[in-house]
Each structure stands twice: as structure tokens, then as C-alpha cells.
Amino acid sequence: MTIIMHDLAGADPALRFSPYCWRIRFALAHKGLPVETIPWRFTDKAAIAFSGQGRVPVIRDGETVVFDSWAIAEYLEAQYPTPALFGSATAQAHARFINAWADAALLGGIARLILRDIYDVVDPVDSSYFRQSREARFGMTLEETQAGRETRVAAFRESLLPLRVVLRAQPWLGGAAPSYADAIIAGTLMWPRCCSAFAVLADDDVVAVWFERMLDQYGGLGRQAVRASA
Amino acid sequence: MTIIMHDLAGADPALRFSPYCWRIRFALAHKGLPVETIPWRFTDKAAIAFSGQGRVPVIRDGETVVFDSWAIAEYLEAQYPTPALFGSATAQAHARFINAWADAALLGGIARLILRDIYDVVDPVDSSYFRQSREARFGMTLEETQAGRETRVAAFRESLLPLRVVLRAQPWLGGAAPSYADAIIAGTLMWPRCCSAFAVLADDDVVAVWFERMLDQYGGLGRQAVRASA
């Protein structure tokens, strides 16, 4: 049965740009599970009220509703064990750290480079919600969050050193093959790729080289995604 | 056969304070492997020249010599599979990220809180080497590296958010039981514990609560370690 996923979309309904939703798109593709995505906007709380909360991704798999990208990944692994996203309880436990690092460090770093650009791509119905909620969260205007990014991007790229160390030693974050760790980081990097023309990675960075390979995985799922800047 | 390990020591030969050596002490204890440690000082390159390089930990297991904490952990897992430090290739691949994060973010953050304190505990034979090499690396005096730490420690503690998120969800970084991920982070935290009276963690932090439990693991290996400030 096809899994239904509510997926954050922009003014262009084909523009899908949530880093959390992209993690699950990659996870579903990894498992070869068909998915039907439903475009969703930040303010459309009614459309996902059935999940008991107000954020995406939300999936519906038959009678089962799951929200929160990490919980969805755990659900998919338990329900559809192969191909594995984790493959062992210890691998899953370790991936939780990578997920937490992506949420705390990677997302926060990217936000300060592209938040104003996102404002340009969100649906008009979401514009004032997006500006108000993000300006409250960051304590500054959207314009201020990405001011000086041309110089600040160097520190952001430096903060990716742990990824760089790993990807110099092994082809995928999951080792010899992609795992959910690859979905987490690539999913997060789909966010700037889809929303902004600003290059968060240097082309010659091993992280960028790995990301290009991830874009071509799963039949080019990431490569084919609509980009606002294209 | 008892494994021999060259282990960084201070002026007090019983004071062992290398974050990399501690990772391996925990790893060896996890596997129940007996170890004989040989106190070593930074400048005693001759003592480990047989390994072909100049840093510890270095282990000798029969005829086999291995250096670099990550390489040693991989060696131990391959040679003595149970009890597992990783248990699967994917778990090991994911742990490499945690190791790289500990090296890049955690060690760097701790260094800026306690580097001058370490100077007080190193062996006199190492003092000028330690000061010169660290001042060159950090581009400032040892005294400057830890200046203002009482206020800066808040930002350091905030940087531990990924650990906090994981340890709120599961008892160990390895999940239901400790893995090498626990050895990596606890080993790194043994460094300030053994060298400095400065509290890098807040007592009520879930990371501190977990660390206290790690100190009691393996017969209290961490708990019993000599501390410079005691």
C-alpha cells in the first residue's frame, strides 16, 4: 500500500524544502517504498490535525499515523526491515546522535545563511507566519539572519569537519553503503539546495562530493527535485 | 595475553589524562581484556618509536602494534568481537562520526576551559614542549586560552546539546548498553576530570548524570582514576 506523506511545499507546490521531510523521502526511497506526497503549508494545521500535532512530516501507512522524522525512521525500520536504514540497535542508537547533531548544529548553521531566501519561496499564505515565528526564534529580522553570509560561510564550512573526517575515510556515512545517517545529512542539505542559490558548501569539499553522489542515489530523487533558484 | 598500552602520564605517574588513552582504557575494560599501562610523557618519543610515530595511545598485543585510538578500537573489535564495541559495520561507521565530533568540537571546547590547568600537572620534562606546542596551536598563551571560562562555559555546555538529546531518549550513547560511543565521550571527559578542578559540566545536566554512571562502569575504572585536584 502506498504511504501518504504530508510534505512542506512553497508557493510552487512542486517545491518541497523541509529538511525533515527530505530525510523521510530518502528513507522511503532507500526502502523502495512508494509514497504519495501531499503538499502542505506551515499554517495549514487543520490538514494534519489528525496526527495530534502541527508539524510535518506526517505519514499515514494504512491505518497507522506517525509524525516526527526520527519516529518515522524508527517506524519504517521496524515495519519494513530490509533494506536496512540502521540494521542493528547499536547503529540506530549511534544514528540518533547524528540526527541530534544535524538538528542542533547543521540546521542552525544553515538557517543563518539562507533564512531570508526561504521567505521568498514560501507560499503567500505562510509569509507572515514564517517571518514572525523565525524572527522571534532568532531574535533578529530575517534580513539580519543572513547578513554577512559571504564571510560567515567559512565558519559554517569549518563546522562540518566531523562529516569531512568521516567521508575521507568511508564512502557513505553508513560505511560501505548509505544508511539513515546519509538520509539525515543529505535531507538537511536539500533544504538550502531547494530554497536558495547561495552555495553553503565549497565545490571541492568531500562533503559536497558525497552530496552529489547522494543526489544521484534512488534514481536521482534529490537531483530531480525542483529548486527555487533554477 | 596482557595487552601493553603506553599511556600519557603527568608529573605524578599515576595521573593518566589523555582523552584518547582513556577511550581505549574504557574499550579494553568493555571487552574484559587485561592491560598493563606504561606511563609515557609527551617528549618521550623514543619509547614509542617502535610504532613508527610519536603519539599515544600505542598498544602492543603480542606481536601486533597498533596506534591511534580509532584504529585501536577497530583492531580490538576485529580481534576480540565480544562483548561488542560496535556489533555491526553500520554501527561502527556511525560511531566514526561521534569520534570525529568528539575530536573537533568536544576536545576543542574543553581545551579552551582547562589548558592552563593541564600545564600544572604535566611532567616537568614536558612543560616547555606543552606550552610551546599548545600556544602555537591556539595562537595565544595558555593563560589566555582559559581566560573568562566562568562565563564561556555556558556556551560550551550549550554545544553539548546533541549528547543531551540522545541521553534524554536512551540510557547510553550505544542504546540499551554502552558501546564505543560511550567510551569516546566518557574518555574525552576524563581529561578535564583528571586535570582540572574546573567543572565543565553542570551537575544537573543529563550528560553529567550519564558520565557519573560511566565512572561506575567496569568496576569503577573511571571513578578510581587519580585526579590532580583531589
PDB file of C-alpha atoms in Angstrom, chain A residues 70 85-98 100-101 104-105 161-163 165-166 169-170 172-176 179-182 185, chain B residues 70 85-98 100-101 104-105 161-163 165-166 169-170 172-176 179-182 185:
ATOM      1  CA  TRP A  70      13.094  10.283  13.734  1.00  0.00           C
ATOM      2  CA  LEU A  85      18.279   2.001   7.420  1.00  0.00           C
ATOM      3  CA  PHE A  86      20.130   1.021  10.601  1.00  0.00           C
ATOM      4  CA  GLY A  87      20.429  -2.748  10.676  1.00  0.00           C
ATOM      5  CA  SER A  88      21.162  -3.021  14.400  1.00  0.00           C
ATOM      6  CA  ALA A  89      20.055  -1.451  17.651  1.00  0.00           C
ATOM      7  CA  THR A  90      23.533  -0.014  18.205  1.00  0.00           C
ATOM      8  CA  ALA A  91      23.650   1.513  14.723  1.00  0.00           C
ATOM      9  CA  GLN A  92      20.254   3.078  15.429  1.00  0.00           C
ATOM     10  CA  ALA A  93      21.411   4.399  18.805  1.00  0.00           C
ATOM     11  CA  HIS A  94      24.512   5.931  17.195  1.00  0.00           C
ATOM     12  CA  ALA A  95      22.436   7.453  14.369  1.00  0.00           C
ATOM     13  CA  ARG A  96      20.362   9.270  16.955  1.00  0.00           C
ATOM     14  CA  PHE A  97      23.455  11.315  17.798  1.00  0.00           C
ATOM     15  CA  ILE A  98      23.964  12.191  14.127  1.00  0.00           C
ATOM     16  CA  ALA A 100      20.655  15.390  17.051  1.00  0.00           C
ATOM     17  CA  TRP A 101      23.833  16.999  15.692  1.00  0.00           C
ATOM     18  CA  ALA A 104      21.337  21.402  16.616  1.00  0.00           C
ATOM     19  CA  ALA A 105      24.431  22.341  14.636  1.00  0.00           C
ATOM     20  CA  LEU A 161      34.754  18.973   9.921  1.00  0.00           C
ATOM     21  CA  PRO A 162      33.281  15.849  11.583  1.00  0.00           C
ATOM     22  CA  LEU A 163      31.465  14.974   8.343  1.00  0.00           C
ATOM     23  CA  VAL A 165      36.722  13.354   8.581  1.00  0.00           C
ATOM     24  CA  VAL A 166      34.214  10.527   8.179  1.00  0.00           C
ATOM     25  CA  ALA A 169      37.606   7.510   5.495  1.00  0.00           C
ATOM     26  CA  GLN A 170      34.491   5.848   4.079  1.00  0.00           C
ATOM     27  CA  TRP A 172      28.987   6.873   2.961  1.00  0.00           C
ATOM     28  CA  LEU A 173      28.114   7.959   6.478  1.00  0.00           C
ATOM     29  CA  GLY A 174      26.659   4.470   6.804  1.00  0.00           C
ATOM     30  CA  GLY A 175      30.003   2.948   5.758  1.00  0.00           C
ATOM     31  CA  ALA A 176      30.167   0.894   2.561  1.00  0.00           C
ATOM     32  CA  SER A 179      22.228   4.340   5.881  1.00  0.00           C
ATOM     33  CA  TYR A 180      19.756   6.628   7.595  1.00  0.00           C
ATOM     34  CA  ALA A 181      22.761   8.775   8.574  1.00  0.00           C
ATOM     35  CA  ASP A 182      23.152   9.643   4.896  1.00  0.00           C
ATOM     36  CA  ILE A 185      22.565  14.826   6.368  1.00  0.00           C
TER      37      ILE A 185
ATOM     38  CA  TRP B  70      40.154   4.790  16.475  1.00  0.00           C
ATOM     39  CA  LEU B  85      32.050  -2.236  20.976  1.00  0.00           C
ATOM     40  CA  PHE B  86      30.109  -1.721  17.746  1.00  0.00           C
ATOM     41  CA  GLY B  87      28.466  -5.026  16.835  1.00  0.00           C
ATOM     42  CA  SER B  88      27.844  -4.161  13.176  1.00  0.00           C
ATOM     43  CA  ALA B  89      29.582  -2.395  10.306  1.00  0.00           C
ATOM     44  CA  THR B  90      26.898   0.294  10.243  1.00  0.00           C
ATOM     45  CA  ALA B  91      27.201   0.916  13.981  1.00  0.00           C
ATOM     46  CA  GLN B  92      30.965   1.263  13.511  1.00  0.00           C
ATOM     47  CA  ALA B  93      30.509   3.651  10.566  1.00  0.00           C
ATOM     48  CA  HIS B  94      28.112   5.780  12.619  1.00  0.00           C
ATOM     49  CA  ALA B  95      30.466   5.769  15.617  1.00  0.00           C
ATOM     50  CA  ARG B  96      33.168   7.246  13.422  1.00  0.00           C
ATOM     51  CA  PHE B  97      31.069  10.410  13.210  1.00  0.00           C
ATOM     52  CA  ILE B  98      30.758  10.555  17.005  1.00  0.00           C
ATOM     53  CA  ALA B 100      35.135  12.903  14.736  1.00  0.00           C
ATOM     54  CA  TRP B 101      32.707  15.207  16.559  1.00  0.00           C
ATOM     55  CA  ALA B 104      36.661  18.500  16.549  1.00  0.00           C
ATOM     56  CA  ALA B 105      34.045  20.016  18.813  1.00  0.00           C
ATOM     57  CA  LEU B 161      23.003  19.660  23.107  1.00  0.00           C
ATOM     58  CA  PRO B 162      23.302  16.675  20.718  1.00  0.00           C
ATOM     59  CA  LEU B 163      24.539  14.498  23.602  1.00  0.00           C
ATOM     60  CA  VAL B 165      19.074  14.992  23.214  1.00  0.00           C
ATOM     61  CA  VAL B 166      20.368  11.434  22.862  1.00  0.00           C
ATOM     62  CA  ALA B 169      15.986   9.323  24.923  1.00  0.00           C
ATOM     63  CA  GLN B 170      18.232   6.373  25.789  1.00  0.00           C
ATOM     64  CA  TRP B 172      23.666   5.062  26.883  1.00  0.00           C
ATOM     65  CA  LEU B 173      25.019   6.520  23.674  1.00  0.00           C
ATOM     66  CA  GLY B 174      25.121   2.899  22.498  1.00  0.00           C
ATOM     67  CA  GLY B 175      21.411   2.488  23.313  1.00  0.00           C
ATOM     68  CA  ALA B 176      20.360  -0.031  25.962  1.00  0.00           C
ATOM     69  CA  SER B 179      29.156   0.970  23.178  1.00  0.00           C
ATOM     70  CA  TYR B 180      32.365   2.521  21.930  1.00  0.00           C
ATOM     71  CA  ALA B 181      30.393   5.781  21.571  1.00  0.00           C
ATOM     72  CA  ASP B 182      30.187   5.864  25.376  1.00  0.00           C
ATOM     73  CA  ILE B 185      32.682  10.676  25.082  1.00  0.00           C
TER      74      ILE B 185
END
